[in-house]
CSV table of C-alpha atoms in Angstrom, one decimal:
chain,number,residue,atom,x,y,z
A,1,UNK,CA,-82.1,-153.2,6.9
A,2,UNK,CA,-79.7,-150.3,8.2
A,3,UNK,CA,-77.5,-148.3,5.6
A,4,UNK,CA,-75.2,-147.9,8.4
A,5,UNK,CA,-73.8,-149.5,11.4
A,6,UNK,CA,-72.1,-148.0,15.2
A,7,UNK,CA,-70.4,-149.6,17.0
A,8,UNK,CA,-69.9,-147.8,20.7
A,9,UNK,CA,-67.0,-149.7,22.8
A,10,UNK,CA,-68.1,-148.8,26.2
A,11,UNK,CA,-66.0,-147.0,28.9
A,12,UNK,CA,-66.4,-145.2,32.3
A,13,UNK,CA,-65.5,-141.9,31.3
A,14,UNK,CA,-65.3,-142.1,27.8
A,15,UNK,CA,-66.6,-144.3,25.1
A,16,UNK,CA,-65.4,-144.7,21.6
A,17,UNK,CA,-67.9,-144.8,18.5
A,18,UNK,CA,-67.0,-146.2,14.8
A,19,UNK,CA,-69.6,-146.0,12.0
A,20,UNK,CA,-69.2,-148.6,9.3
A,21,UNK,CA,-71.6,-148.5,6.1
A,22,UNK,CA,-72.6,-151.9,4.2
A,23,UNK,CA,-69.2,-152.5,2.8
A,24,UNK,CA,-67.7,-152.0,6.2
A,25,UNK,CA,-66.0,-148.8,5.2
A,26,UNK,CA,-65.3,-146.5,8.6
A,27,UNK,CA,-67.4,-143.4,8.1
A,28,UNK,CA,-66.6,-141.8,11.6
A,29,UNK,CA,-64.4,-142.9,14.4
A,30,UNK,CA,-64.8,-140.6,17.4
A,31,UNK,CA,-63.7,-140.8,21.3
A,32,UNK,CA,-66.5,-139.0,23.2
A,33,UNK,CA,-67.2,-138.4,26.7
A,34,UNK,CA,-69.7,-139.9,28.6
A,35,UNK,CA,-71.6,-137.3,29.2
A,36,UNK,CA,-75.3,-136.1,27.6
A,37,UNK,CA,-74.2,-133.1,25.7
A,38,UNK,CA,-71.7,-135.2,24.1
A,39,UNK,CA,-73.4,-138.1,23.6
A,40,UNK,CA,-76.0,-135.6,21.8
A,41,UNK,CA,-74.0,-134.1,19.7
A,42,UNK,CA,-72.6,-137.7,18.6
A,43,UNK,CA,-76.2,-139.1,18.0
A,44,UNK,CA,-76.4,-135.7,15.4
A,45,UNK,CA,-73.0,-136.6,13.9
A,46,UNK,CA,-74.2,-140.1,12.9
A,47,UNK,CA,-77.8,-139.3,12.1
A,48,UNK,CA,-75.9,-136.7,9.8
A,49,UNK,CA,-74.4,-139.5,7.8
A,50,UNK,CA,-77.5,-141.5,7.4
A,51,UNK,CA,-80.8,-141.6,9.3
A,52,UNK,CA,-81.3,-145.0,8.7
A,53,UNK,CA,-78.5,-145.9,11.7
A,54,UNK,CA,-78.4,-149.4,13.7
A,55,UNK,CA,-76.0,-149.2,16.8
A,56,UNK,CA,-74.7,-151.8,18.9
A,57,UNK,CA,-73.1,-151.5,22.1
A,58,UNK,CA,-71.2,-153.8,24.2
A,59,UNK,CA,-72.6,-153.3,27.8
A,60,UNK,CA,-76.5,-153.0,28.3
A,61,UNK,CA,-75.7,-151.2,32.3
A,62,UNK,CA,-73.4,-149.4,33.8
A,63,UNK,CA,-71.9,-146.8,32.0
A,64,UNK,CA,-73.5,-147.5,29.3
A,65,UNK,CA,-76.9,-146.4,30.9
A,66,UNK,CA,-77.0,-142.6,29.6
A,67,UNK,CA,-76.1,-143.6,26.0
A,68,UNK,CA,-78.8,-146.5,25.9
A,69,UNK,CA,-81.6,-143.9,27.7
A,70,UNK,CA,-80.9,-141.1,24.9
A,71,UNK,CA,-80.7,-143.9,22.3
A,72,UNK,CA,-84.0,-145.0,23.6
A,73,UNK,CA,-85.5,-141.7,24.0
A,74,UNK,CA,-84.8,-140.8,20.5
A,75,UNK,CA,-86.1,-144.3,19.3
A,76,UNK,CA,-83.3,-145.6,17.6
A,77,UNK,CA,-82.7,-149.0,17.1
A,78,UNK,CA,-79.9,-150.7,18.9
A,79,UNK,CA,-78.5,-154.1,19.8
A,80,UNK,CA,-76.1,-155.6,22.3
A,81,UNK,CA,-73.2,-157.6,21.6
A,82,UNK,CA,-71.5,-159.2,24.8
A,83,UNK,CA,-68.1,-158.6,25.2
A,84,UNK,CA,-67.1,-162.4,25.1
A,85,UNK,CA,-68.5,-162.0,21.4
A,86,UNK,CA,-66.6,-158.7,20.9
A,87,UNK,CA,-63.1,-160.7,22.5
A,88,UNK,CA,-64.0,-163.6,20.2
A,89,UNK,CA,-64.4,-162.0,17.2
A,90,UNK,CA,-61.7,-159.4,17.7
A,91,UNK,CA,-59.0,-162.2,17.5
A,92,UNK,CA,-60.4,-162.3,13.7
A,93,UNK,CA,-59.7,-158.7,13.3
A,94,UNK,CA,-55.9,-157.7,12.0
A,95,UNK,CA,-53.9,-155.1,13.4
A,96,UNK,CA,-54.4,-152.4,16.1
A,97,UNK,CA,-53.5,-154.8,18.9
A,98,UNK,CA,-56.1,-153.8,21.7
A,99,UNK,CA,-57.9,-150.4,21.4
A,100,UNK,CA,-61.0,-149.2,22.2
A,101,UNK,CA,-61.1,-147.7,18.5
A,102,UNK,CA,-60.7,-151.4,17.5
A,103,UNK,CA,-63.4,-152.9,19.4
A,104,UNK,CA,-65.7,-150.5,18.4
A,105,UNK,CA,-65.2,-151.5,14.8
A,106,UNK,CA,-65.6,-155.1,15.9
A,107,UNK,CA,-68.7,-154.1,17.2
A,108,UNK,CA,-70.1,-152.4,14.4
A,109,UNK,CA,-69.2,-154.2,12.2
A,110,UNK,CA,-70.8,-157.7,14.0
A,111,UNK,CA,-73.9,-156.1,13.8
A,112,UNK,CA,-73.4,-155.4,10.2
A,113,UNK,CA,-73.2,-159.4,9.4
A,114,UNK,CA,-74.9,-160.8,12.2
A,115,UNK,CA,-78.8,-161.1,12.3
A,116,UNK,CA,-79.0,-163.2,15.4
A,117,UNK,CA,-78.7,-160.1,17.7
A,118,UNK,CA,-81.3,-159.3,20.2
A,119,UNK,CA,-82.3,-155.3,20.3
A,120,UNK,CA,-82.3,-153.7,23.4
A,121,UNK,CA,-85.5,-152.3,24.7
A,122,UNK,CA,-87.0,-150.3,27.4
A,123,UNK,CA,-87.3,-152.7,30.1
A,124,UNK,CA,-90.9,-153.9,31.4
A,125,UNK,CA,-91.6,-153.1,34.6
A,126,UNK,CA,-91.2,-156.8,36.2
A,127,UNK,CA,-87.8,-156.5,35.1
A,128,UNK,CA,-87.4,-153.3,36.3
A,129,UNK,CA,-88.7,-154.2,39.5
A,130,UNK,CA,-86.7,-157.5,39.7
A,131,UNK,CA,-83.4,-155.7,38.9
A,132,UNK,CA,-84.2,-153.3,42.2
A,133,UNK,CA,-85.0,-156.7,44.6
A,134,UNK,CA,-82.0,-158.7,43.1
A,135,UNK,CA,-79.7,-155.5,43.6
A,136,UNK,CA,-80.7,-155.1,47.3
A,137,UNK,CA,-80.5,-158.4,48.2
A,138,UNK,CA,-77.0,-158.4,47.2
A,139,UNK,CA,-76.1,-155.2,49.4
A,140,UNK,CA,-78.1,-156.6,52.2
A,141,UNK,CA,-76.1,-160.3,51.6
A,142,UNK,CA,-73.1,-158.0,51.7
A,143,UNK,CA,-73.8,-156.1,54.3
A,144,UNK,CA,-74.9,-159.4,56.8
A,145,UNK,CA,-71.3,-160.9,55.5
A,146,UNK,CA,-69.4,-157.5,56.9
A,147,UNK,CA,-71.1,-157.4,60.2
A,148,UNK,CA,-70.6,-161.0,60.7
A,149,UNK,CA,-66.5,-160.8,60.1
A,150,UNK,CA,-66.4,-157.8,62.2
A,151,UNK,CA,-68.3,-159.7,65.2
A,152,UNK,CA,-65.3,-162.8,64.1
A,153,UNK,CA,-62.8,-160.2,64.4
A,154,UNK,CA,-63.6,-158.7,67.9
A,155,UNK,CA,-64.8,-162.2,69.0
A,156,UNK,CA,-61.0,-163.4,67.9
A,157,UNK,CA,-59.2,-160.7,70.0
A,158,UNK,CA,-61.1,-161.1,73.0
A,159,UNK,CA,-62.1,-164.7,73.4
A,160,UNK,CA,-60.3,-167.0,70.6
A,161,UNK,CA,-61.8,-170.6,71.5
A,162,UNK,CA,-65.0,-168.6,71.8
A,163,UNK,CA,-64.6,-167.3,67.8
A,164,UNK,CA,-63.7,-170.7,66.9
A,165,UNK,CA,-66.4,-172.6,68.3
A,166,UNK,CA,-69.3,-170.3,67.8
A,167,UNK,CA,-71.1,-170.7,64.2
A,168,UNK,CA,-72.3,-166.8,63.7
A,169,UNK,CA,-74.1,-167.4,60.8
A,170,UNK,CA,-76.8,-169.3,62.9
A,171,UNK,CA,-79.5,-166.8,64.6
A,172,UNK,CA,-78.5,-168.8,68.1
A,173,UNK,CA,-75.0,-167.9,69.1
A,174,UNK,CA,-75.2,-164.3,67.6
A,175,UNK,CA,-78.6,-164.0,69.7
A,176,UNK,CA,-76.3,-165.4,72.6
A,177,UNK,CA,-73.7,-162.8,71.9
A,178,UNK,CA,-76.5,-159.8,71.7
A,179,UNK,CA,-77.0,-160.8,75.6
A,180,UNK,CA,-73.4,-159.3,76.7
């Protein structure tokens, strides 16, 4: 079991850390910037305090990708908390209204009393893989859904009754269309 807990509430640019030990005391509390040498210096900081360090984070993507990789790469154990869980149990909290230092407490200090928390690992490759397909159907969904409103568009301003009565999500009339 971990000596201590940190809790990183996740931002764009910056994220905010708060390290609680087993009677929930805050150890550190530290805005850093999203960026490697910072996050390094950070992972040193909290090592520092105790090597013996779970941390929970409250996005598993996004800009939380570089923090998770070094996380990983140093093979420390970390678990994620979804920010529904982080909202909900924030409400529980008192004080602070709504601040990134805040949540990060909440989300340290979840992981301190909660052992239902799955730990994030380097994914598998199917998963890897799967993430890549899903993510390019999705711009390729996108992309189908652009071309067909700017077809509607031009379609509206030269032929109205035309726009209306064609169906251009059906290979036929857009196949039509391709003719002139």
């Amino acid at each position: 079991m971990p000596r201590i807990w940190a809790g990183v509430d996740i931002g764009k640019e910056h994220h905010h850390c708060v390290v609680i030990n087993a009677d929930g005391e805050r150890l550190l509390s530290r805005r850093v910037l999203n960026d490697e040498s910072a996050l390094l210096e950070l992972i040193g900081d909290v090592l520092a305090l105790d090597e013996d360090a779970l941390w929970a984070v409250d996005l598993n993507s996004g800009g939380a990708a570089l923090l998770i990789g070094l996380l990983l790469s140093h093979d420390l154990p970390m678990v994620y908390i979804t920010g529904l869980t982080v909202h909900r149990a924030s409400a529980s909290y008192r004080g602070e209204g709504k601040t990134d230092a805040k949540d990060a407490f909440v989300i340290a200090d979840q992981a301190r009393m909660r052992r239902d928390l799955g730990q994030l690992r380097p994914g598998d490759e199917v998963a890897v893989d799967l993430r890549i397909l899903t993510t390019r159907r999705t711009d390729l969904v996108a992309d189908r859904t652009r071309q067909i409103n700017r077809l509607r568009a031009q379609l509206l301003e030269i032929f109205p009754a035309l726009e209306r009565s064609l169906d251009l999500t059906n290979k036929g009339p857009v196949m039509l269309l391709t003719g002139y």
